[in-house]
Coordinates of C-alpha atoms in Angstrom, one line a residue:
M212 CA 2.2 14.9 -9.8
P213 CA -1.0 14.4 -11.7
K214 CA -1.9 16.6 -14.6
T215 CA -4.6 18.9 -13.3
G216 CA -7.3 21.0 -14.9
L217 CA -9.2 23.4 -12.8
V218 CA -12.6 24.7 -13.5
G219 CA -14.4 26.4 -10.6
G220 CA -13.0 24.0 -7.9
I221 CA -13.2 20.9 -10.1
A222 CA -10.2 18.7 -10.8
L223 CA -10.0 16.2 -13.6
L224 CA -6.8 14.2 -12.9
V225 CA -6.1 13.0 -16.4
A226 CA -3.5 10.2 -16.9
A227 CA -2.6 10.5 -13.2
V228 CA 0.9 9.2 -12.5
T229 CA 0.5 8.5 -8.8
G230 CA -0.3 5.0 -7.5
C231 CA -3.0 6.2 -5.2
G232 CA -5.0 8.8 -7.1
A233 CA -5.1 11.9 -5.0
V234 CA -1.9 12.6 -3.1
A235 CA -1.3 15.0 -0.2
A236 CA 0.4 18.0 -1.7
S237 CA 3.7 19.2 -0.2
P238 CA 2.8 22.8 0.6
D239 CA 5.1 25.7 1.0
V240 CA 6.3 26.1 4.6
G241 CA 4.3 29.3 5.1
D242 CA 1.2 28.1 3.3
P243 CA 0.0 24.6 4.3
L244 CA -3.0 24.7 1.9
P245 CA -2.4 22.8 -1.4
S246 CA -3.2 24.9 -4.4
E247 CA -5.4 22.1 -5.8
P248 CA -8.7 22.3 -3.9
T249 CA -9.6 18.6 -4.4
M250 CA -6.4 17.4 -2.9
I251 CA -6.9 15.8 0.6
D252 CA -4.2 16.2 3.1
Y253 CA -3.8 12.6 4.3
V254 CA -2.7 11.8 7.8
D255 CA 0.7 10.3 8.6
P256 CA -0.4 6.7 9.5
S257 CA 2.5 6.3 11.9
Q258 CA 0.8 8.8 14.2
V259 CA -2.3 6.6 14.6
Y260 CA -1.9 4.6 17.8
G261 CA -2.5 0.8 17.6
L262 CA -2.3 0.7 13.8
N263 CA -1.6 -2.5 12.0
V264 CA -1.9 -3.2 8.2
R265 CA -3.9 -6.3 7.1
T266 CA -3.3 -7.8 3.7
V267 CA -4.9 -10.2 1.3
A268 CA -2.8 -11.7 -1.4
A269 CA -3.0 -14.5 -4.0
G270 CA 0.4 -15.8 -5.0
D271 CA 3.5 -14.2 -6.6
A272 CA 3.5 -15.4 -10.2
A273 CA -0.3 -16.0 -10.5
D274 CA -2.9 -14.7 -12.8
P275 CA -5.0 -13.1 -11.5
H276 CA -2.7 -10.9 -9.5
V277 CA -4.4 -10.0 -6.2
Y278 CA -3.2 -7.8 -3.4
A279 CA -5.3 -5.8 -1.0
S280 CA -4.3 -3.9 2.2
Y281 CA -6.3 -2.1 4.7
P282 CA -5.7 -0.6 8.2
S283 CA -6.7 -2.2 11.5
I284 CA -6.6 -0.2 14.8
D285 CA -5.9 -2.7 17.5
D286 CA -5.3 -0.8 20.8
P287 CA -5.2 -3.4 23.5
S288 CA -6.0 -0.8 26.1
G289 CA -9.4 -0.3 24.4
L290 CA -9.1 3.5 24.7
N291 CA -8.8 4.1 21.0
D292 CA -10.1 0.8 19.7
A293 CA -12.4 0.8 16.7
P294 CA -13.7 -2.8 16.3
G295 CA -16.6 -1.6 14.3
L296 CA -14.4 0.1 11.8
N297 CA -12.0 -2.9 11.6
D298 CA -14.9 -5.2 10.9
R299 CA -16.4 -2.9 8.3
L300 CA -13.1 -2.5 6.4
Q301 CA -12.6 -6.2 6.4
R302 CA -16.1 -6.8 5.1
T303 CA -15.8 -4.2 2.4
V304 CA -12.5 -5.7 1.2
K305 CA -14.1 -9.2 1.2
E306 CA -17.1 -8.0 -0.8
Q307 CA -15.0 -6.2 -3.4
L308 CA -12.7 -9.2 -3.7
A309 CA -15.6 -11.7 -4.1
R310 CA -17.0 -9.5 -6.9
F311 CA -13.7 -9.4 -8.6
W312 CA -13.3 -13.2 -8.5
R313 CA -16.8 -13.6 -10.0
D314 CA -15.9 -11.2 -12.8
A315 CA -12.5 -12.8 -13.4
S316 CA -14.0 -16.3 -13.5
R317 CA -16.5 -15.2 -16.2
D318 CA -13.6 -13.7 -18.2
S319 CA -10.9 -16.3 -17.4
E320 CA -9.4 -16.2 -20.9
L321 CA -8.7 -12.4 -20.8
P322 CA -5.1 -11.4 -20.2
H323 CA -3.7 -9.5 -17.2
R324 CA -6.4 -9.8 -14.5
E325 CA -5.3 -7.8 -11.5
F326 CA -7.0 -6.5 -8.3
N327 CA -5.5 -4.0 -5.9
I328 CA -6.7 -2.1 -2.8
D329 CA -4.7 0.6 -1.0
W330 CA -5.7 3.1 1.6
Q331 CA -5.1 6.4 3.4
F332 CA -6.4 8.1 6.5
T333 CA -8.4 11.2 5.5
A334 CA -8.6 12.2 9.2
A335 CA -7.7 11.0 12.6
S336 CA -8.6 12.5 15.9
D337 CA -10.0 11.6 19.3
E338 CA -13.5 12.1 17.7
V339 CA -13.3 10.7 14.2
I340 CA -11.2 8.5 11.9
G341 CA -11.6 8.6 8.1
V342 CA -10.3 5.8 5.9
R343 CA -10.2 6.1 2.1
L344 CA -10.0 2.8 0.1
R345 CA -8.9 2.9 -3.5
I346 CA -10.0 -0.2 -5.4
G347 CA -8.3 -0.8 -8.7
E348 CA -8.9 -3.7 -11.1
S349 CA -8.5 -4.9 -14.6
V350 CA -10.0 -7.8 -16.4
G351 CA -8.4 -7.6 -19.8
T352 CA -6.5 -4.5 -20.8
A353 CA -8.5 -1.7 -19.2
W354 CA -7.7 -0.5 -15.6
S355 CA -10.5 1.2 -13.6
E356 CA -10.7 2.5 -10.1
S357 CA -13.4 3.1 -7.6
R358 CA -13.1 4.9 -4.3
T359 CA -14.9 4.7 -1.0
T360 CA -14.3 6.5 2.2
L361 CA -15.6 5.2 5.6
W362 CA -15.8 7.2 8.7
Y363 CA -15.7 6.0 12.3
D364 CA -17.4 8.3 14.8
R365 CA -15.6 7.6 18.0
R366 CA -18.1 9.6 20.1
D367 CA -21.1 7.5 19.0
R368 CA -18.9 4.4 18.3
R369 CA -20.4 3.8 14.9
V370 CA -19.2 3.4 11.3
L371 CA -20.6 5.8 8.7
D372 CA -20.7 5.6 4.9
S373 CA -19.7 8.9 3.4
S374 CA -23.3 9.9 2.9
G375 CA -23.7 9.6 6.6
L376 CA -21.8 12.9 6.9
L377 CA -24.9 14.6 5.6
K378 CA -28.0 15.4 7.7
D379 CA -30.6 13.7 5.7
R380 CA -32.0 13.0 2.2
A381 CA -32.7 16.6 1.6
A382 CA -29.1 17.5 2.3
L383 CA -28.0 14.7 -0.2
E384 CA -30.3 16.1 -2.9
E385 CA -28.9 19.7 -2.3
L386 CA -25.3 18.4 -2.5
A387 CA -26.1 16.6 -5.7
S388 CA -27.4 19.8 -7.2
L389 CA -24.3 21.8 -6.1
V390 CA -22.0 19.2 -7.7
R391 CA -24.0 19.1 -11.0
E392 CA -23.7 22.9 -11.2
R393 CA -19.9 22.7 -10.9
L394 CA -19.7 20.0 -13.5
T395 CA -21.8 21.8 -16.0
G396 CA -19.8 23.2 -18.8
L397 CA -17.2 20.4 -18.9
R398 CA -19.1 18.3 -21.4
P399 CA -18.4 16.2 -23.4
R400 CA -15.6 15.1 -21.0
V401 CA -18.0 14.6 -18.1
N402 CA -21.7 14.2 -17.8
P403 CA -23.3 16.1 -14.9
R404 CA -26.7 14.7 -15.6
A405 CA -25.4 11.2 -14.6
I406 CA -25.2 12.4 -11.0
K407 CA -28.2 11.3 -8.9
A408 CA -29.0 11.9 -5.2
D409 CA -27.9 8.4 -4.5
P410 CA -25.4 7.4 -1.8
R411 CA -23.6 5.3 -4.5
F412 CA -22.5 8.5 -6.1
F413 CA -21.4 10.0 -2.8
D414 CA -19.5 7.1 -1.2
S415 CA -16.2 8.9 -1.1
L416 CA -16.4 12.3 0.7
G417 CA -13.6 14.1 2.4
F418 CA -12.3 17.5 3.3
N419 CA -9.4 19.6 2.1
P420 CA -7.3 21.6 4.6
R421 CA -9.6 24.6 4.2
G422 CA -12.7 22.6 5.1
D423 CA -14.2 22.4 1.6
L424 CA -16.1 19.2 0.9
V425 CA -14.3 17.0 -1.6
V426 CA -16.5 14.6 -3.6
E427 CA -14.8 11.9 -5.6
F428 CA -16.4 9.8 -8.3
D429 CA -15.6 6.3 -9.5
D430 CA -14.3 5.7 -13.0
H431 CA -17.2 5.5 -15.5
Q432 CA -19.7 7.3 -13.1
V433 CA -19.6 10.7 -14.8
G434 CA -17.1 10.1 -17.6
A435 CA -14.7 7.7 -19.3
A436 CA -12.1 5.9 -17.2
S437 CA -9.4 7.6 -19.3
L438 CA -10.1 10.8 -17.4
G439 CA -8.6 9.4 -14.3
R440 CA -9.8 10.7 -10.9
V441 CA -12.7 13.1 -11.2
A442 CA -13.4 15.2 -8.1
V443 CA -15.2 18.3 -7.0
A444 CA -14.5 20.7 -4.2
V445 CA -17.6 22.3 -2.8
P446 CA -16.8 25.4 -0.7
A447 CA -17.3 25.0 3.1
S448 CA -19.7 27.9 3.2
D449 CA -22.0 26.1 0.8
V450 CA -22.1 22.8 2.6
E451 CA -21.7 23.6 6.3
H452 CA -25.5 23.6 6.8
L453 CA -25.7 20.2 5.1
L454 CA -23.5 18.3 7.5
S455 CA -24.7 16.1 10.3
A456 CA -23.2 16.3 13.8
A457 CA -20.8 13.5 12.8
G458 CA -20.0 15.3 9.5
A459 CA -19.1 18.5 11.5
R460 CA -16.8 16.4 13.7
A461 CA -15.2 14.8 10.6
R462 CA -14.6 18.2 9.1
R463 CA -12.9 19.5 12.3
A464 CA -10.7 16.4 12.3
A465 CA -9.8 16.8 8.7
V466 CA -8.7 20.4 9.0
G467 CA -6.8 19.7 12.3
E468 CA -9.2 21.6 14.6
A469 CA -10.3 18.6 16.6
A470 CA -8.7 17.6 19.9
G471 CA -6.0 14.9 19.3
A472 CA -6.0 15.6 15.5
T473 CA -2.8 14.3 13.8
G474 CA -1.2 15.4 10.6
T475 CA 1.7 17.3 9.1
R476 CA 0.4 20.8 8.5
N477 CA 2.5 22.5 11.3
P478 CA 5.0 24.8 9.5
E479 CA 7.7 24.0 11.9
L480 CA 7.3 20.3 11.2
W481 CA 7.5 21.0 7.5
K482 CA 10.8 22.9 8.0
E483 CA 12.3 19.9 9.9
F484 CA 10.9 17.5 7.3
I485 CA 12.3 19.4 4.3
A486 CA 15.7 19.9 6.0
E487 CA 16.0 16.3 6.8
A488 CA 15.0 15.2 3.3
G489 CA 17.8 17.2 1.9
V490 CA 20.5 15.4 3.8
P491 CA 22.4 12.8 1.7
K492 CA 21.8 9.2 2.9
P493 CA 24.3 6.3 2.6
P494 CA 23.5 3.1 0.6
A495 CA 21.6 0.6 2.7
A496 CA 23.7 -2.2 4.1
S497 CA 23.4 -4.7 6.9
S498 CA 25.2 -3.6 10.0
Q499 CA 26.8 -7.0 10.1
T500 CA 28.1 -7.0 6.5
G501 CA 31.6 -8.5 6.3
S502 CA 31.1 -10.9 9.2
V503 CA 30.6 -13.9 6.9
D504 CA 32.5 -14.9 3.8
C505 CA 30.0 -16.6 1.6
A506 CA 32.8 -17.9 -0.7
K507 CA 33.7 -20.2 2.2
A508 CA 30.5 -20.5 4.2
K509 CA 27.2 -22.2 3.1
C510 CA 25.1 -19.0 2.9
V511 CA 21.4 -18.7 2.2
A512 CA 19.2 -15.6 2.1
L513 CA 15.8 -15.7 3.7
T514 CA 13.6 -12.9 2.2
Y515 CA 10.3 -11.7 3.4
D516 CA 7.9 -9.6 1.2
D517 CA 4.9 -7.3 1.7
G518 CA 5.4 -6.2 5.3
P519 CA 5.7 -4.9 7.8
G520 CA 2.6 -6.6 9.2
P521 CA 1.0 -7.6 12.5
D522 CA 3.5 -10.6 12.9
T523 CA 6.7 -8.8 11.8
G524 CA 7.7 -8.0 15.3
R525 CA 7.3 -11.6 16.3
L526 CA 9.4 -12.7 13.3
L527 CA 12.2 -10.3 14.3
D528 CA 12.1 -11.8 17.8
I529 CA 12.6 -15.3 16.3
L530 CA 15.4 -14.2 14.0
G531 CA 17.1 -12.4 16.8
R532 CA 17.1 -15.4 19.1
S533 CA 18.8 -17.5 16.3
H534 CA 21.3 -14.7 15.4
A535 CA 19.9 -15.0 11.8
R536 CA 19.5 -12.0 9.5
A537 CA 17.2 -11.6 6.6
T538 CA 16.2 -9.2 3.8
F539 CA 12.8 -7.5 4.0
F540 CA 11.2 -6.2 0.8
S541 CA 8.8 -3.7 2.3
L542 CA 5.8 -1.9 0.8
G543 CA 5.8 1.9 1.0
T544 CA 2.3 2.0 2.4
S545 CA 3.0 -0.5 5.1
A546 CA 6.4 1.0 5.9
S547 CA 4.8 4.4 6.4
A548 CA 2.4 2.8 8.9
R549 CA 5.0 0.9 11.0
P550 CA 8.3 2.8 10.7
E551 CA 9.5 1.6 14.1
L552 CA 9.7 -2.0 12.7
L553 CA 11.9 -1.0 9.8
K554 CA 14.2 0.9 12.1
R555 CA 14.4 -2.2 14.3
M556 CA 15.3 -4.4 11.2
M557 CA 18.3 -2.2 10.4
R558 CA 19.4 -2.1 14.0
E559 CA 19.4 -5.9 14.2
G560 CA 21.5 -6.5 11.1
H561 CA 18.7 -7.1 8.6
L562 CA 18.3 -5.3 5.3
V563 CA 15.3 -3.4 3.9
G564 CA 14.6 -3.4 0.2
N565 CA 12.0 -1.8 -2.0
H566 CA 8.7 -3.7 -2.9
T567 CA 7.0 -0.6 -4.5
W568 CA 4.4 1.6 -3.0
S569 CA 1.1 -0.3 -3.4
H570 CA 2.0 -3.7 -4.9
R571 CA 1.0 -3.1 -8.5
D572 CA 2.2 -5.4 -11.3
L573 CA 4.8 -3.1 -12.8
T574 CA 4.8 -4.8 -16.2
A575 CA 1.3 -3.6 -16.7
L576 CA 2.1 0.0 -16.0
P577 CA 3.6 2.7 -18.3
D578 CA 7.1 3.9 -17.5
I579 CA 6.0 7.0 -15.6
K580 CA 3.8 5.0 -13.2
V581 CA 6.5 2.4 -12.7
T582 CA 8.9 5.1 -11.7
D583 CA 6.3 6.6 -9.4
Q584 CA 5.6 3.3 -7.7
I585 CA 9.3 2.7 -7.1
N586 CA 10.2 6.3 -6.1
R587 CA 7.4 6.8 -3.6
A588 CA 8.4 3.6 -1.8
Q589 CA 12.1 4.5 -2.1
Y590 CA 11.4 7.9 -0.5
A591 CA 9.4 6.4 2.4
L592 CA 11.9 3.7 3.1
T593 CA 14.9 6.1 2.9
H594 CA 13.2 8.6 5.2
T595 CA 12.4 5.9 7.7
V596 CA 15.7 4.0 7.9
G597 CA 18.1 6.8 7.0
Q598 CA 19.7 4.7 4.2
V599 CA 19.0 4.3 0.5
P600 CA 17.8 0.9 -0.5
G601 CA 19.7 -0.7 -3.4
L602 CA 17.4 -3.6 -4.0
I603 CA 13.9 -4.0 -5.4
R604 CA 11.7 -7.0 -5.7
P605 CA 8.8 -6.3 -8.1
P606 CA 5.4 -7.5 -6.9
Y607 CA 4.6 -11.0 -8.1
G608 CA 8.2 -11.2 -9.3
A609 CA 6.9 -9.6 -12.5
A610 CA 10.0 -8.0 -14.1
D611 CA 11.1 -7.8 -17.7
D612 CA 14.0 -5.9 -19.4
R613 CA 12.0 -2.6 -19.3
I614 CA 11.4 -2.9 -15.5
A615 CA 15.0 -3.8 -15.0
S616 CA 16.2 -0.8 -17.0
I617 CA 14.0 1.6 -15.0
A618 CA 15.2 0.1 -11.8
G619 CA 18.8 0.5 -13.0
E620 CA 18.2 4.2 -13.7
L621 CA 16.9 4.5 -10.1
G622 CA 20.0 2.8 -8.7
L623 CA 18.3 -0.5 -7.9
A624 CA 19.2 -4.1 -8.6
V625 CA 16.2 -6.5 -9.2
V626 CA 16.0 -9.5 -6.9
R627 CA 13.7 -12.4 -7.6
W628 CA 14.2 -15.8 -6.0
S629 CA 15.4 -19.4 -6.5
T630 CA 13.0 -21.0 -4.1
D631 CA 9.3 -20.2 -3.6
T632 CA 7.9 -21.7 -0.4
G633 CA 4.3 -21.1 -1.6
D634 CA 3.6 -19.7 1.8
I635 CA 1.0 -17.2 0.6
R636 CA -1.1 -20.1 -0.7
G637 CA -0.7 -22.4 2.3
T638 CA -1.5 -22.4 6.0
D639 CA 0.6 -25.3 7.2
P640 CA 3.8 -24.1 8.8
K641 CA 5.4 -27.6 8.3
A642 CA 4.7 -27.6 4.6
I643 CA 6.2 -24.1 4.3
A644 CA 9.3 -25.2 6.2
D645 CA 9.6 -28.3 4.1
K646 CA 9.7 -26.3 0.9
A647 CA 12.2 -23.8 2.3
V648 CA 14.5 -26.6 3.4
A649 CA 14.1 -28.6 0.2
G650 CA 14.9 -25.6 -2.0
A651 CA 18.0 -24.5 0.0
R652 CA 21.4 -24.7 -1.5
P653 CA 24.5 -22.4 -1.2
G654 CA 23.5 -19.0 -2.5
A655 CA 19.7 -19.7 -2.5
I656 CA 17.3 -16.8 -2.2
I657 CA 14.2 -18.1 -0.5
L658 CA 10.8 -16.3 -0.9
M659 CA 8.5 -15.8 2.0
H660 CA 6.1 -13.2 3.4
D661 CA 6.2 -11.6 6.9
V662 CA 2.5 -10.7 6.6
H663 CA 1.5 -14.3 6.7
A664 CA 1.3 -15.8 10.3
P665 CA 2.0 -19.4 9.2
T666 CA 5.2 -18.3 7.7
V667 CA 6.3 -16.7 10.9
D668 CA 5.3 -19.9 12.7
A669 CA 7.4 -21.9 10.2
T670 CA 10.5 -19.8 10.6
P671 CA 11.9 -21.4 13.8
E672 CA 11.8 -24.9 12.1
I673 CA 13.4 -23.4 8.9
L674 CA 16.3 -21.9 10.9
R675 CA 16.8 -25.1 13.0
R676 CA 16.9 -27.5 10.1
L677 CA 19.0 -25.4 7.8
R678 CA 21.5 -24.6 10.6
E679 CA 21.8 -28.4 11.2
K680 CA 22.8 -28.6 7.5
G681 CA 25.5 -26.1 8.1
Y682 CA 23.9 -23.0 6.6
T683 CA 24.5 -19.4 7.6
F684 CA 21.8 -16.8 7.2
V685 CA 22.8 -13.6 5.5
T686 CA 21.2 -10.7 3.6
V687 CA 21.0 -10.9 -0.2
P688 CA 24.0 -8.6 -1.1
E689 CA 26.2 -10.7 1.2
L690 CA 25.7 -13.7 -1.1
Y691 CA 27.7 -11.9 -3.8
G692 CA 30.6 -10.8 -1.5
S693 CA 33.3 -8.7 -3.3
R694 CA 31.5 -9.1 -6.6
G695 CA 28.7 -6.9 -5.4
M696 CA 25.4 -6.3 -7.1
T697 CA 24.8 -4.1 -10.2
S698 CA 21.9 -1.7 -10.6
G699 CA 19.6 -2.8 -13.4
R700 CA 20.6 -6.5 -13.3
T701 CA 18.2 -9.2 -12.2
Y702 CA 19.3 -11.7 -9.6
T703 CA 17.7 -15.0 -8.7
S704 CA 20.4 -16.7 -6.6
G705 CA 24.0 -16.1 -5.4
D706 CA 25.7 -19.4 -6.2
S707 CA 28.9 -19.1 -8.2
E708 CA 27.5 -20.9 -11.2
N709 CA 24.6 -18.5 -11.5
P710 CA 25.8 -15.0 -10.4
G711 CA 22.7 -13.3 -11.7
S712 CA 22.3 -11.3 -14.9
S713 CA 19.6 -9.4 -16.8
E714 CA 18.8 -12.7 -18.4
D715 CA 17.8 -14.3 -15.1
R716 CA 14.1 -14.9 -15.1
G717 CA 13.7 -17.2 -12.1
G718 CA 10.6 -17.6 -9.9
G719 CA 8.1 -20.2 -9.0
S720 CA 4.9 -20.9 -11.0
V721 CA 1.7 -20.6 -9.0
T722 CA -1.6 -22.3 -9.3
L723 CA -4.5 -20.7 -7.4
Q724 CA -6.4 -23.3 -5.4
R725 CA -9.2 -21.0 -4.2
P726 CA -9.9 -17.3 -3.7
P727 CA -8.2 -16.0 -0.5
T728 CA -10.1 -14.3 2.3
P729 CA -8.9 -11.6 4.7

């Protein structure tokens, strides 16, 4: 958990170790209120009907490293559809990404340029949906984060910036004064005088389970980025009269009072959750392991990263019709949103591996954050599929001896690839299929992405052409047969001449042609 300092309802999360800033606390069964007042109790995304996760990515070995994800609520019945919110989220991501590309192009010689967006639901009910985006970036060696929370008022069918939760300009000015008062006395670490009655300072507002208003600041707004997340909890009694009608609905949704509110604050649910978490889980394995001897058959492993996404179900249909199995390296954020797809993967003989929580370049993180990125995803995946993943594919294929060592301590083998189809950079299914087929050989590990629709379109052709060449499609561990895979070792292919070792550094090089768009 983050290191926390409390001063009158203020939290300075210094050197936070979590991948997404504020994290929902795990309260005692009898007391669902987190002890830290600025912690927001995020909604379980799997409880939001019609949810899909949209992604934007730019290559696997490229610099800059770009990955952004955001939710999209696509209820075909229209009863819970939120097109305005979907459009606004996509536009926000596009704008942030365009700004990053401009900055990165000006500083193209600086090392380690990375851009990342992840998200959480701050509330979800029949009345209101709240979506918090955390935007992180580095151009050079410094990592900084900004946060913005958008609210969708389902009653009025409109999207609100966080400042829209307040009645008017006078309410914004009073809130700014309240926040300055609570920050006073923390100098020189923070500067309360920097706060203005400007919506840009109040673009990430939420509520803790008690109904207090939580105000989050971007890095550099009121203090150095090294402070981590700076947030203030203003008591509900002090802000209730400042809220607009939409703001009052948002508060009810966040504390679970609204009709149709979702969340995990029910003590009985917590009892079940804790009890289930304590049950030992078996190692993850394909339900069809042992049906193919890759020492005799021509085996190839198709692997898909970053999902599950909107097209993952269609991909599973395609693989099922061809009786082919694959390995899915799933993100913790996306897996939490679509757990039913991971369960289906395992039922149908596929294998689920770890792709970290939010797709950060692990080589740019300190050990404690690397561990957190892996462990959070590992917990989400294990809880969903009932088995413990034994494989990890680091985002961008970025893994060195340090990352392999940490993975080994966590019981994971590192998997890269022998063939990069370049699918994340291309939109032509035939070109993707051509690269997959050209790179196939016995024991090949082929890199693709199930969040990319052209990849799913290419899969039937890949299966047909490789099967005509005599290939059998298996999960990654099946390539190694009785040799097995060893935690902490890095594998790029399963052929007998290259069994994989900590010295393997395979992976395709990437040249970015143009900035991607959502």
